[in-house]
CSV table of C-alpha atoms in Angstrom, one decimal:
chain,number,residue,atom,x,y,z
V,1340,GLY,CA,32.0,-28.1,-37.2
V,1341,ALA,CA,34.5,-29.8,-39.7
V,1342,PRO,CA,37.1,-28.2,-42.1
V,1343,LEU,CA,35.8,-27.5,-45.5
V,1344,TRP,CA,37.8,-27.7,-48.7
V,1345,VAL,CA,36.5,-26.1,-51.8
V,1346,ALA,CA,38.6,-26.9,-55.2
V,1347,ASP,CA,37.2,-23.7,-56.7
V,1348,ILE,CA,35.1,-21.5,-55.3
V,1349,LEU,CA,34.0,-20.0,-58.6
V,1350,LYS,CA,32.4,-23.2,-59.6
V,1351,ASP,CA,31.0,-24.5,-56.3
V,1352,ASP,CA,27.3,-24.8,-56.1
V,1353,VAL,CA,27.3,-24.3,-52.3
V,1354,TYR,CA,29.7,-21.7,-51.7
V,1355,ARG,CA,29.4,-18.5,-53.4
V,1356,VAL,CA,32.5,-16.2,-53.6
V,1357,PRO,CA,31.8,-12.4,-53.1
V,1358,ALA,CA,32.4,-10.0,-56.0
V,1359,GLU,CA,35.8,-9.0,-54.3
V,1360,GLY,CA,36.9,-12.6,-54.4
V,1361,VAL,CA,36.0,-12.7,-58.0
V,1362,ALA,CA,38.0,-9.5,-58.8
V,1363,LEU,CA,41.0,-10.9,-57.1
V,1364,GLY,CA,41.0,-14.1,-59.2
V,1365,LEU,CA,40.3,-16.5,-55.9
V,1366,HIS,CA,39.5,-20.1,-56.6
V,1367,ALA,CA,40.6,-22.8,-54.2
V,1368,GLY,CA,39.2,-22.1,-50.5
V,1369,LEU,CA,39.7,-23.9,-47.1
V,1370,GLY,CA,37.6,-22.9,-44.1
V,1371,VAL,CA,38.4,-24.3,-40.7
V,1372,PRO,CA,36.5,-23.5,-37.6
V,1373,ILE,CA,37.9,-22.5,-34.1
V,1374,LYS,CA,35.7,-24.1,-31.6
V,1375,ASP,CA,35.0,-23.5,-27.7
V,1376,SER,CA,35.3,-25.8,-25.0
V,1377,GLN,CA,32.0,-27.2,-25.7
V,1378,GLY,CA,32.8,-28.1,-29.5
V,1379,GLU,CA,30.8,-25.0,-30.7
V,1380,PRO,CA,32.2,-22.9,-33.6
V,1381,ILE,CA,33.2,-19.3,-32.4
V,1382,ALA,CA,35.0,-18.2,-35.6
V,1383,ILE,CA,36.2,-19.8,-38.9
V,1384,LEU,CA,39.6,-19.2,-40.4
V,1385,LEU,CA,39.3,-18.8,-44.4
V,1386,PHE,CA,42.1,-19.5,-46.6
V,1387,PHE,CA,42.0,-18.7,-50.5
V,1388,LEU,CA,44.5,-19.7,-53.5
V,1389,GLU,CA,44.8,-17.9,-56.7
V,1390,TYR,CA,44.1,-21.3,-58.4
V,1391,SER,CA,42.1,-24.3,-58.3
V,1392,ARG,CA,43.6,-27.1,-56.4
V,1393,ARG,CA,42.4,-30.5,-55.2
V,1394,LEU,CA,41.9,-31.5,-51.7
V,1395,ASP,CA,45.2,-31.3,-49.7
V,1396,GLU,CA,44.8,-33.5,-46.6
V,1397,ARG,CA,48.3,-32.4,-45.2
V,1398,LEU,CA,47.2,-28.7,-45.5
V,1399,VAL,CA,44.1,-29.2,-43.9
V,1400,ALA,CA,45.8,-31.3,-41.0
V,1401,VAL,CA,48.3,-28.3,-40.5
V,1402,VAL,CA,45.6,-25.8,-40.6
V,1403,SER,CA,43.3,-27.9,-38.2
V,1404,ALA,CA,46.2,-28.1,-35.7
V,1405,VAL,CA,46.8,-24.3,-35.9
V,1406,SER,CA,43.1,-23.9,-35.3
V,1407,ASP,CA,43.1,-26.3,-32.3
V,1408,GLN,CA,46.0,-24.1,-30.8
V,1409,LEU,CA,43.8,-20.9,-31.5
V,1410,SER,CA,40.9,-22.4,-29.8
V,1411,ASN,CA,43.1,-23.3,-26.7
V,1412,ALA,CA,44.5,-19.6,-26.6
V,1413,PHE,CA,41.1,-18.5,-27.2
V,1414,GLU,CA,39.8,-20.5,-24.3
V,1415,ARG,CA,42.6,-19.3,-22.0
V,1416,LYS,CA,42.0,-15.5,-23.1
V,1417,LEU,CA,38.3,-16.2,-22.0
V,1418,ALA,CA,39.1,-17.6,-19.0
V,1419,ALA,CA,41.7,-15.0,-18.1
V,1420,ASP,CA,39.1,-12.2,-18.9
V,1421,ALA,CA,36.6,-14.1,-16.8
V,1422,LEU,CA,39.3,-14.3,-14.0
V,1423,ALA,CA,40.1,-10.7,-14.3
V,1424,ARG,CA,36.3,-9.6,-14.3
V,1425,GLU,CA,36.0,-11.9,-10.9
V,1426,ARG,CA,39.0,-10.2,-9.5
V,1427,SER,CA,37.9,-6.9,-10.4
V,1428,PHE,CA,34.5,-7.3,-8.8
V,1429,LEU,CA,36.0,-9.1,-5.8
V,1430,GLN,CA,38.5,-6.0,-5.2
V,1431,ALA,CA,35.6,-3.6,-5.8
V,1432,LEU,CA,33.6,-5.6,-3.1
V,1433,VAL,CA,36.2,-5.4,-0.5
V,1434,ASP,CA,37.0,-1.8,-1.1
V,1435,SER,CA,33.6,-1.0,-0.3
V,1436,ILE,CA,33.9,-2.6,3.2
V,1437,GLN,CA,34.9,0.1,5.8
V,1438,ASP,CA,37.0,-2.1,7.8
V,1439,ALA,CA,40.6,-3.4,6.6
V,1440,ILE,CA,40.5,-6.6,4.9
V,1441,VAL,CA,43.8,-8.8,4.5
V,1442,VAL,CA,43.8,-11.9,2.7
V,1443,PHE,CA,46.7,-14.2,2.9
V,1444,ASP,CA,47.6,-17.9,2.0
V,1445,THR,CA,49.0,-20.8,4.0
V,1446,THR,CA,52.7,-19.7,3.6
V,1447,GLY,CA,51.7,-16.2,5.2
V,1448,ALA,CA,52.1,-14.4,2.0
V,1449,ILE,CA,49.4,-11.7,1.6
V,1450,THR,CA,47.3,-11.9,-1.6
V,1451,LEU,CA,44.8,-9.2,-1.2
V,1452,VAL,CA,44.2,-6.0,0.7
V,1453,ASN,CA,41.2,-3.5,0.2
V,1454,ALA,CA,41.3,0.3,0.1
V,1455,ALA,CA,40.7,0.6,3.9
V,1456,ALA,CA,43.9,-1.7,4.7
V,1457,GLU,CA,45.7,0.6,2.4
V,1458,ALA,CA,44.8,3.7,4.4
V,1459,MET,CA,45.3,2.1,7.7
V,1460,PHE,CA,48.7,0.6,7.2
V,1461,GLY,CA,50.0,3.6,4.8
V,1462,THR,CA,50.9,1.1,1.9
V,1463,LYS,CA,49.8,0.4,-1.7
V,1464,ALA,CA,48.2,-2.8,-2.4
V,1465,ALA,CA,50.8,-3.6,-5.0
V,1466,ASP,CA,53.6,-3.3,-2.2
V,1467,ALA,CA,51.6,-5.1,0.4
V,1468,VAL,CA,50.8,-8.1,-2.0
V,1469,GLY,CA,53.5,-10.8,-1.4
V,1470,GLN,CA,54.8,-9.4,1.7
V,1471,PRO,CA,54.8,-12.0,4.8
V,1472,ILE,CA,51.6,-11.2,7.2
V,1473,THR,CA,54.2,-10.5,9.9
V,1474,ARG,CA,55.1,-7.3,8.1
V,1475,PHE,CA,52.1,-5.8,9.5
V,1476,PHE,CA,51.0,-8.0,12.4
V,1477,PRO,CA,53.0,-9.4,15.4
V,1478,ALA,CA,54.9,-12.7,15.2
V,1479,GLY,CA,52.4,-14.5,17.3
V,1480,MET,CA,49.8,-14.2,14.5
V,1481,SER,CA,52.0,-15.9,11.9
V,1482,ALA,CA,50.5,-18.2,9.1
V,1483,GLU,CA,51.5,-21.3,11.2
V,1484,ASN,CA,49.9,-19.8,14.5
V,1485,VAL,CA,46.8,-18.8,12.4
V,1486,ALA,CA,46.7,-22.3,11.0
V,1487,ALA,CA,46.6,-23.9,14.3
V,1488,MET,CA,43.7,-21.5,15.6
V,1489,CYS,CA,41.9,-22.2,12.3
V,1490,ALA,CA,42.0,-26.0,12.9
V,1491,THR,CA,40.8,-25.5,16.7
V,1492,GLY,CA,38.0,-23.0,15.4
V,1493,ALA,CA,36.9,-25.3,12.6
V,1494,HIS,CA,36.6,-28.4,15.0
V,1495,GLU,CA,34.4,-26.3,17.4
V,1496,SER,CA,32.4,-24.9,14.8
V,1497,ALA,CA,31.6,-28.3,13.2
V,1498,ASP,CA,30.9,-29.7,16.7
V,1499,SER,CA,28.4,-26.9,17.3
V,1500,HIS,CA,26.7,-27.0,13.9
V,1501,ASN,CA,27.0,-31.0,13.6
V,1502,GLY,CA,28.8,-30.7,10.4
V,1503,ALA,CA,31.5,-28.8,8.4
V,1504,ALA,CA,31.5,-25.1,8.9
V,1505,PRO,CA,33.7,-22.1,8.1
V,1506,ALA,CA,36.1,-21.3,11.0
V,1507,VAL,CA,35.9,-18.1,12.4
V,1508,ILE,CA,38.3,-16.8,15.3
V,1509,HIS,CA,36.3,-13.8,17.2
V,1510,PRO,CA,37.9,-10.4,17.6
V,1511,GLN,CA,41.2,-10.1,19.4
V,1512,SER,CA,42.9,-6.9,20.7
V,1513,LEU,CA,46.5,-6.8,19.0
V,1514,THR,CA,49.1,-4.4,18.2
V,1515,ALA,CA,49.5,-3.9,14.3
V,1516,ARG,CA,52.6,-2.0,12.6
V,1517,ARG,CA,52.1,0.4,9.8
V,1518,ALA,CA,54.5,0.6,6.7
V,1519,ASN,CA,56.4,3.3,8.4
V,1520,GLY,CA,57.0,1.2,11.5
V,1521,ASP,CA,54.5,3.0,13.6
V,1522,SER,CA,52.6,0.7,16.2
V,1523,PHE,CA,49.0,1.1,16.9
V,1524,PRO,CA,46.2,-0.8,18.4
V,1525,ILE,CA,43.6,-2.9,16.6
V,1526,GLU,CA,40.8,-5.4,17.0
V,1527,ALA,CA,41.1,-8.2,14.6
V,1528,SER,CA,39.2,-11.2,13.6
V,1529,ILE,CA,40.2,-14.1,11.3
V,1530,SER,CA,37.9,-16.1,8.9
V,1531,CYS,CA,39.5,-19.3,7.6
V,1532,LEU,CA,38.4,-20.7,4.4
V,1533,TYR,CA,40.0,-24.1,3.3
V,1534,SER,CA,38.6,-25.7,0.0
V,1535,SER,CA,40.1,-28.3,-2.5
V,1536,ALA,CA,41.4,-25.5,-4.5
V,1537,ALA,CA,43.1,-23.3,-2.2
V,1538,ARG,CA,43.5,-22.3,1.5
V,1539,THR,CA,43.1,-18.8,2.6
V,1540,SER,CA,42.8,-16.7,5.6
V,1541,THR,CA,41.0,-13.4,5.8
V,1542,ARG,CA,41.9,-10.8,8.5
V,1543,ILE,CA,39.4,-8.2,9.3
V,1544,VAL,CA,40.9,-5.4,11.0
V,1545,ARG,CA,39.6,-2.3,13.0
V,1546,ASP,CA,41.8,0.5,14.1
V,1547,ILE,CA,40.8,1.2,17.9
V,1548,SER,CA,43.3,3.9,18.3
V,1549,ASP,CA,40.5,6.5,19.1
V,1550,ARG,CA,38.7,4.0,21.4
V,1551,VAL,CA,41.9,3.3,23.3
V,1552,LYS,CA,42.7,7.0,23.7
V,1553,HIS,CA,39.0,7.5,24.9
V,1554,GLU,CA,39.5,4.4,27.3
V,1555,GLU,CA,42.9,5.8,28.6
V,1556,ALA,CA,41.3,9.2,29.3
V,1557,LEU,CA,38.5,7.6,31.0
V,1558,GLN,CA,40.7,5.7,33.0
V,1559,ARG,CA,42.8,8.7,33.9
V,1560,GLN,CA,39.5,10.7,34.8
V,1561,ALA,CA,38.5,7.6,37.1
V,1562,GLU,CA,42.0,7.6,38.9
V,1563,SER,CA,41.7,11.3,39.2
V,1564,LEU,CA,38.2,11.0,40.7
V,1565,ALA,CA,39.5,8.4,42.7
V,1566,GLU,CA,42.5,10.3,44.0
V,1567,SER,CA,39.9,13.3,44.7
V,1568,ALA,CA,37.7,11.0,46.7
V,1569,LYS,CA,40.6,10.0,48.8
V,1570,GLU,CA,41.6,13.4,49.5
V,1571,LEU,CA,38.2,14.6,50.3
V,1572,LYS,CA,37.6,11.5,52.8
V,1573,GLN,CA,41.0,12.3,54.4
V,1574,LEU,CA,39.8,16.2,54.7
V,1575,ASN,CA,36.5,15.1,56.1
V,1576,GLU,CA,38.3,12.7,58.6
V,1577,GLU,CA,40.4,15.7,59.5
V,1578,LEU,CA,37.4,17.8,59.9
V,1579,HIS,CA,35.5,15.2,61.9
V,1580,ARG,CA,38.8,15.0,64.4
V,1581,ARG,CA,38.7,18.8,64.5
V,1582,GLN,CA,35.2,18.9,65.3
V,1583,LEU,CA,35.8,16.4,68.2
V,1584,ASP,CA,38.5,18.4,69.6
V,1585,LEU,CA,36.2,21.4,69.6
V,1586,GLU,CA,33.5,19.5,71.2
V,1587,ARG,CA,35.9,18.2,73.9
V,1588,ALA,CA,37.3,21.8,74.3
V,1589,MET,CA,33.7,23.3,74.9
V,1590,THR,CA,32.9,20.5,77.2
V,1591,ALA,CA,36.1,21.2,79.3
V,1592,ARG,CA,35.1,25.0,79.0
V,1593,SER,CA,31.7,24.4,80.4
V,1594,ARG,CA,32.9,22.4,83.1
V,1595,PHE,CA,35.6,25.1,84.1
V,1596,TYR,CA,32.8,27.8,83.9
V,1597,ALA,CA,30.5,25.6,86.2
V,1598,SER,CA,33.2,25.0,88.5
V,1599,MET,CA,34.1,28.6,89.0
V,1600,SER,CA,30.7,29.7,89.4
V,1601,HIS,CA,30.4,27.3,92.2
V,1602,GLU,CA,33.6,28.3,93.9
V,1603,LEU,CA,32.2,32.1,93.5
V,1604,ARG,CA,28.9,31.2,95.2
V,1605,THR,CA,30.4,29.1,98.0
V,1606,PRO,CA,31.5,31.3,101.1
V,1607,ILE,CA,35.2,31.2,102.1
V,1608,ASN,CA,35.1,29.9,106.1
């Protein structure tokens, strides 16, 4: 794992220069390992001179410093690649969910949206990320209000579970706003994830426009049926009054006929 200096690789018993090196006339050589975060070599930097040379500690120190910088850069690249893979997996995961997913931080800035949210709000993820959450949701659902609700939800959840538990705000009926400014009804729940690394809130949204339209249609039908029932009741009451009038008229007629018959049968004195 330490740098290796060879004064003349043609005369060294351990290191054997390839035939190409002999043809090029290489002699002095320096090998410096590039290590990972665990100190394990992952690559080696090789330098050669066309002449023999004794150990140059200053040159070794300079190249070793360069190697350390390369090791750090390599680790950062590995970490960045791993993070990119995790983000790609997370994006694919949330994109597979049919409900719209909108993630935002404690400042209220959107950090992630899935494909369903793009379609629902009529926007691209690149345009939505960084926008305030109130761009698509009412002011009453700002980051501050959500934080207060999360704190209350976390307290209640912890009490019910006798310990720490994620805060979940159950679905609420709200009015959201698309990118073009059109309003539409939604049902949204919020999951609050607070950790030492970050605090994020996830809003799970479902467009209930069709359900609201159906409910409104049912309401109109119910109101129409109620009006028809009222009119039918009034008609029945009118028919009942007419039936009573008819019965009274028939009773009066019967009495009149009886009286006339009696009079006709009684002689005139």
